[in-house]
Amino acid sequence: MNETLQTIIVAIIIIAAVVWSIKRIFFQPSCGCDCGKECKEDSNGSKCEGCPLMNQCKKK
Amino acid sequence: MYTEDQIKTLADIPERQECVIVKVNGHGGFRHRVMEMGFVKGERVTVLKNAPLQDPIEYKIMQSHVSLRRSEASHIEVISVEDTVNTSLTDFNGTFSEEVQNRISEKTKTITVALVGNPNCGKTSFFNHATGLREHVGNYSGVTVSSKVGTFYRNGYTINLVDLPGTYSITEYSPEEIYVREYITEQHPDVVLNIVDSSNLERNLFLTTQLIDMNVRMVMALNMYDELEYKGLKLDVSQLEKMLGFPCAPTDSKSGKGIEHVLDHIITVYEETDEITKHIHINYGPNLEAAINAIKPLIAEHSEIAVDFPFRYVAIKLLENDSMTYKHLAQYLNEADIAIIRKTVDEYRNKIEKEFQEDAVSVITNSKYGFIRGALAETLTKETENKEELSYAMDKILTNKWLGFPVLILFLWLMFEATFTIGAYPQGWIESGVVALCSFMRELLGDGILSDLIVDGIISGVGGVIVFLPNILILFFFISLLEDTGYMARAAFIMDKVMHKMGLHGKSFIPLLTGFGCGVPAIMATRTLENPKDRIITMMSIPFMSCSARLPVYLLFVAAFFENHQALILLSVYLIGIVFAILTALLLKKTKFKDDSEQFVMELPPYRIPSAQNILLHMWEKAVQYLKKMGSVILVASIIIWALCYFPTHNSITDQLDEQIASVESNSNMTEEQKDSTLAELKLNRAAAQSEHSYIGQLGKFIEPVVRPLGFNWKMGVSILTGAAAKEIVVSSLGVLYHADLSADEKSEDLKIALQSHSNDSDMPLTPLVAFGFMIFVLLYFPCVASITAIAKEAGWEWAGFSILYTTTVAWIVTFLIHQIGMLF
């Protein structure tokens, strides 16, 4: 594989990793009742899986 | 599927619209009253008009006109057909159209069942069997703090099973009790399934008596029935059903025996076709009954209260001086009315307390136990000779005041020893796999930046952590075994005495123990502590309980530097963590949180043969969780750390060394042997220079003055920083950083060997002392971001900030002392 192509692939991977990290730190929605459960989207909207109060998620 | 958004109540239907009743919620007394008025399932209702103030509302039902308050109408679920074009409720001969019939059927055949019971009674096992879900079952309170919902189908019914937190009663003393009580009174489940531990009926039935007072539709699962029989007891189940007024069925939730029978009872109770269900009153004796009968009319004057609670239940709670009940009354009554009720209640309470010489709550409790004892006297008999239970015999040794502690230490040591000796085999296989994968990828991709990223970054980073999966699984196997057999509760009992002396609440041991798995659920488990100050003390201590994420760090350094005493060193690390947890609690108790003490009762469940299915399921969940983390956080962290280590690729020193390398390669005056040896050294120096001047090297050099007194070099310093995201990343970082500076000829993917190769460095050698210090630092310094966030949510950011500062300071000081004192020998 030529060097330029390798460099482009590596750059894409690094940028994707950085973007994922930023999204996880700053934009990961957490459950509105603060139970610590991860907020998941489903067909009825955003719900906290396993949340004791079954609240809608509060996005950060 | 009929979605939650489409559920309407009778109160939501506008004037002059028709609808069909699908469900009548609320407690037994309320439901029977409105059903007697004609509001039954399947019946058509027309909303005629609202009163001028929108309350009450006039309806036409069964050819008659009836008024209901809006609050009462809001407990009747209906189907409205307003959004169905060109459809009327009936199409031929007054029968419902097929579409409407289907919708009625769908809604009336959906049953919400709340699982209520003491901790340790098998609710979650029952839940797992019935729904097919896999939830962790713990043998101590605090495992299920929140509720879970599972749905399954049976005989044409959709059953939504809600597993509520385990609680011994439903008063207002702990978060679980409040949650369960509010769920029953506000969500109005169709049926309450009370799961009891049959081997301990007297204590378990106390909660049942409270549910009876609430007049909810009930079924009872007499769980762990085999243990009742094992004790040589016989229970007349049909007689018990008649006395309690609802169906009961023996079950064994571990094997699933009897669960089908319970589910059938749930359906018949819901449809009100069973012959056993009847509302009974627990007789509280003439004095209390007189008080209840005097208070009831005062509440009955305000019929809107009856929508949520039976009058009798409200009267009993008022006699107990229940503040939540007064708050509820305040929603319907004005202050003057409440004052009148309070005056009467107080008069009767004082009278009772004077007569019985104890508070009203105790009198009511004693009456409940009297009812329970009476019921059991008639239904429970001993069939076989009295024999000493195995549990008591075992407890004589395992919780003995002299033997208990050493036995606990022995079990923990055995656990760690097995983690190493058994785990070594699969660990070796995974290591070989990682090495083979590295070679394969190098060959496939050749030399270049992509190959460096994949091999030196991703595989070294992730591979460095994944090799510890077998050890972690073995550790969790033993933890599950100790939990499921009942020994973990004994461990809590043994530690309780110690913890009381150290200022910790006995119940704190459970969250602390959970911290050995992960800090986040451990911090959340502190919700089981009633006193907020006990919660904060426990939360500040939890970070010192070494979580499983730190285990790869210990395993790596112990294997590299302490080959002959692996289990002992690992045990010492865990014990040091426990010691600091205790010291932290003591410090806080003596300074910030003086004077607070609280009594509690800790339950000792009987010993049980653990369920292999539960243990294996738990191990599987842990493995999946670990692998998910590898594929997400660890993978991303490895890529980022590799990039910070790789760039910039050139600097003045590497440029000089590149020139020297080129010069040696083209030097025809040197022999091949001389060339190889010189080139190897030059390349090693180049790799080291590139690493030191990379972005991460510069960061490491910046913080090196802080970690140098501890004996750590800049690479170890950087690994400590990266461990803030997740503790496993400490190992991935070391994997990336130490892998980079190995020469091409001795390129080994074994991080252990890489670390050992630095034990004789002239500057900052990596010796066993430094390795031990590093492990202690990782043990004690601030927990991962997830744990800090959990502390912030439970106790506020001030306490989270204090935790970061306090743990890091303790880690630095202790490691400094270890290193400096160790250097003297």
PDB file of C-alpha atoms in Angstrom, chain A residues 1 3 6-7 9-10 13-14 16-18 20-21 24 30-31 33-37 44 47 50-54 60, chain B residues 3 5 145-149 179 445 447-451 453-454 458 524 527 632-633 636 639-640 642-643 647 793-794:
ATOM      1  CA  MET A   1       0.000   0.000   0.000  1.00  0.00           C
ATOM      2  CA  GLU A   3       2.652   5.725   1.822  1.00  0.00           C
ATOM      3  CA  GLN A   6      -1.504   4.793   4.557  1.00  0.00           C
ATOM      4  CA  THR A   7      -1.144   8.298   5.959  1.00  0.00           C
ATOM      5  CA  ILE A   9      -6.116   6.038   6.534  1.00  0.00           C
ATOM      6  CA  VAL A  10      -4.221   6.663   9.752  1.00  0.00           C
ATOM      7  CA  ILE A  13      -8.693   6.671  12.202  1.00  0.00           C
ATOM      8  CA  ILE A  14      -7.134   9.217  14.569  1.00  0.00           C
ATOM      9  CA  ALA A  16     -12.539   9.348  14.305  1.00  0.00           C
ATOM     10  CA  ALA A  17     -11.057   8.385  17.673  1.00  0.00           C
ATOM     11  CA  VAL A  18     -10.842  12.025  18.773  1.00  0.00           C
ATOM     12  CA  TRP A  20     -15.723   9.696  19.444  1.00  0.00           C
ATOM     13  CA  SER A  21     -13.956  10.763  22.650  1.00  0.00           C
ATOM     14  CA  ARG A  24     -18.644  10.559  24.728  1.00  0.00           C
ATOM     15  CA  SER A  30     -27.451  10.579  30.774  1.00  0.00           C
ATOM     16  CA  CYS A  31     -30.634   9.508  32.426  1.00  0.00           C
ATOM     17  CA  CYS A  33     -33.265  10.662  37.113  1.00  0.00           C
ATOM     18  CA  ASP A  34     -29.490  10.545  37.617  1.00  0.00           C
ATOM     19  CA  CYS A  35     -29.474   6.801  38.115  1.00  0.00           C
ATOM     20  CA  GLY A  36     -26.284   6.628  36.045  1.00  0.00           C
ATOM     21  CA  LYS A  37     -27.867   4.389  33.399  1.00  0.00           C
ATOM     22  CA  ASN A  44     -41.052   5.478  21.629  1.00  0.00           C
ATOM     23  CA  LYS A  47     -35.844   6.112  27.550  1.00  0.00           C
ATOM     24  CA  GLY A  50     -33.480   0.009  33.592  1.00  0.00           C
ATOM     25  CA  CYS A  51     -34.113   3.437  35.069  1.00  0.00           C
ATOM     26  CA  PRO A  52     -36.233   3.154  38.214  1.00  0.00           C
ATOM     27  CA  LEU A  53     -38.384   6.096  37.230  1.00  0.00           C
ATOM     28  CA  MET A  54     -38.467   5.341  33.493  1.00  0.00           C
ATOM     29  CA  LYS A  60     -26.084  16.899  28.476  1.00  0.00           C
TER      30      LYS A  60
ATOM     31  CA  THR B   3     -48.485   2.301  22.768  1.00  0.00           C
ATOM     32  CA  ASP B   5     -48.974   7.445  24.229  1.00  0.00           C
ATOM     33  CA  VAL B 145     -31.596  -0.576  44.019  1.00  0.00           C
ATOM     34  CA  SER B 146     -33.633   0.331  40.986  1.00  0.00           C
ATOM     35  CA  SER B 147     -36.499  -1.497  39.339  1.00  0.00           C
ATOM     36  CA  LYS B 148     -36.568  -3.411  36.079  1.00  0.00           C
ATOM     37  CA  VAL B 149     -39.381  -4.201  33.699  1.00  0.00           C
ATOM     38  CA  TYR B 179     -39.917   3.899  46.037  1.00  0.00           C
ATOM     39  CA  LEU B 445       0.924  -4.515   5.832  1.00  0.00           C
ATOM     40  CA  ASP B 447       6.566  -1.412   7.250  1.00  0.00           C
ATOM     41  CA  GLY B 448       4.874   1.936   7.401  1.00  0.00           C
ATOM     42  CA  ILE B 449       2.663   4.194   9.458  1.00  0.00           C
ATOM     43  CA  LEU B 450      -0.460   2.051   9.121  1.00  0.00           C
ATOM     44  CA  SER B 451       1.351  -1.055  10.301  1.00  0.00           C
ATOM     45  CA  LEU B 453      -0.690   2.117  14.235  1.00  0.00           C
ATOM     46  CA  ILE B 454      -2.266  -1.316  13.999  1.00  0.00           C
ATOM     47  CA  ILE B 458      -4.134  -0.953  18.607  1.00  0.00           C
ATOM     48  CA  MET B 524     -24.982   4.026  43.688  1.00  0.00           C
ATOM     49  CA  ARG B 527     -28.492   4.833  48.434  1.00  0.00           C
ATOM     50  CA  SER B 632     -14.729   1.139  22.713  1.00  0.00           C
ATOM     51  CA  VAL B 633     -12.892   3.083  25.388  1.00  0.00           C
ATOM     52  CA  VAL B 636      -9.951   4.660  21.207  1.00  0.00           C
ATOM     53  CA  ILE B 639      -5.203   5.007  19.156  1.00  0.00           C
ATOM     54  CA  ILE B 640      -4.957   8.452  20.739  1.00  0.00           C
ATOM     55  CA  TRP B 642      -0.219   5.929  20.042  1.00  0.00           C
ATOM     56  CA  ALA B 643      -0.711   9.114  17.992  1.00  0.00           C
ATOM     57  CA  PHE B 647       4.197  12.345  16.449  1.00  0.00           C
ATOM     58  CA  LYS B 793     -24.407  12.920  41.126  1.00  0.00           C
ATOM     59  CA  GLU B 794     -24.941  11.321  44.523  1.00  0.00           C
TER      60      GLU B 794
END
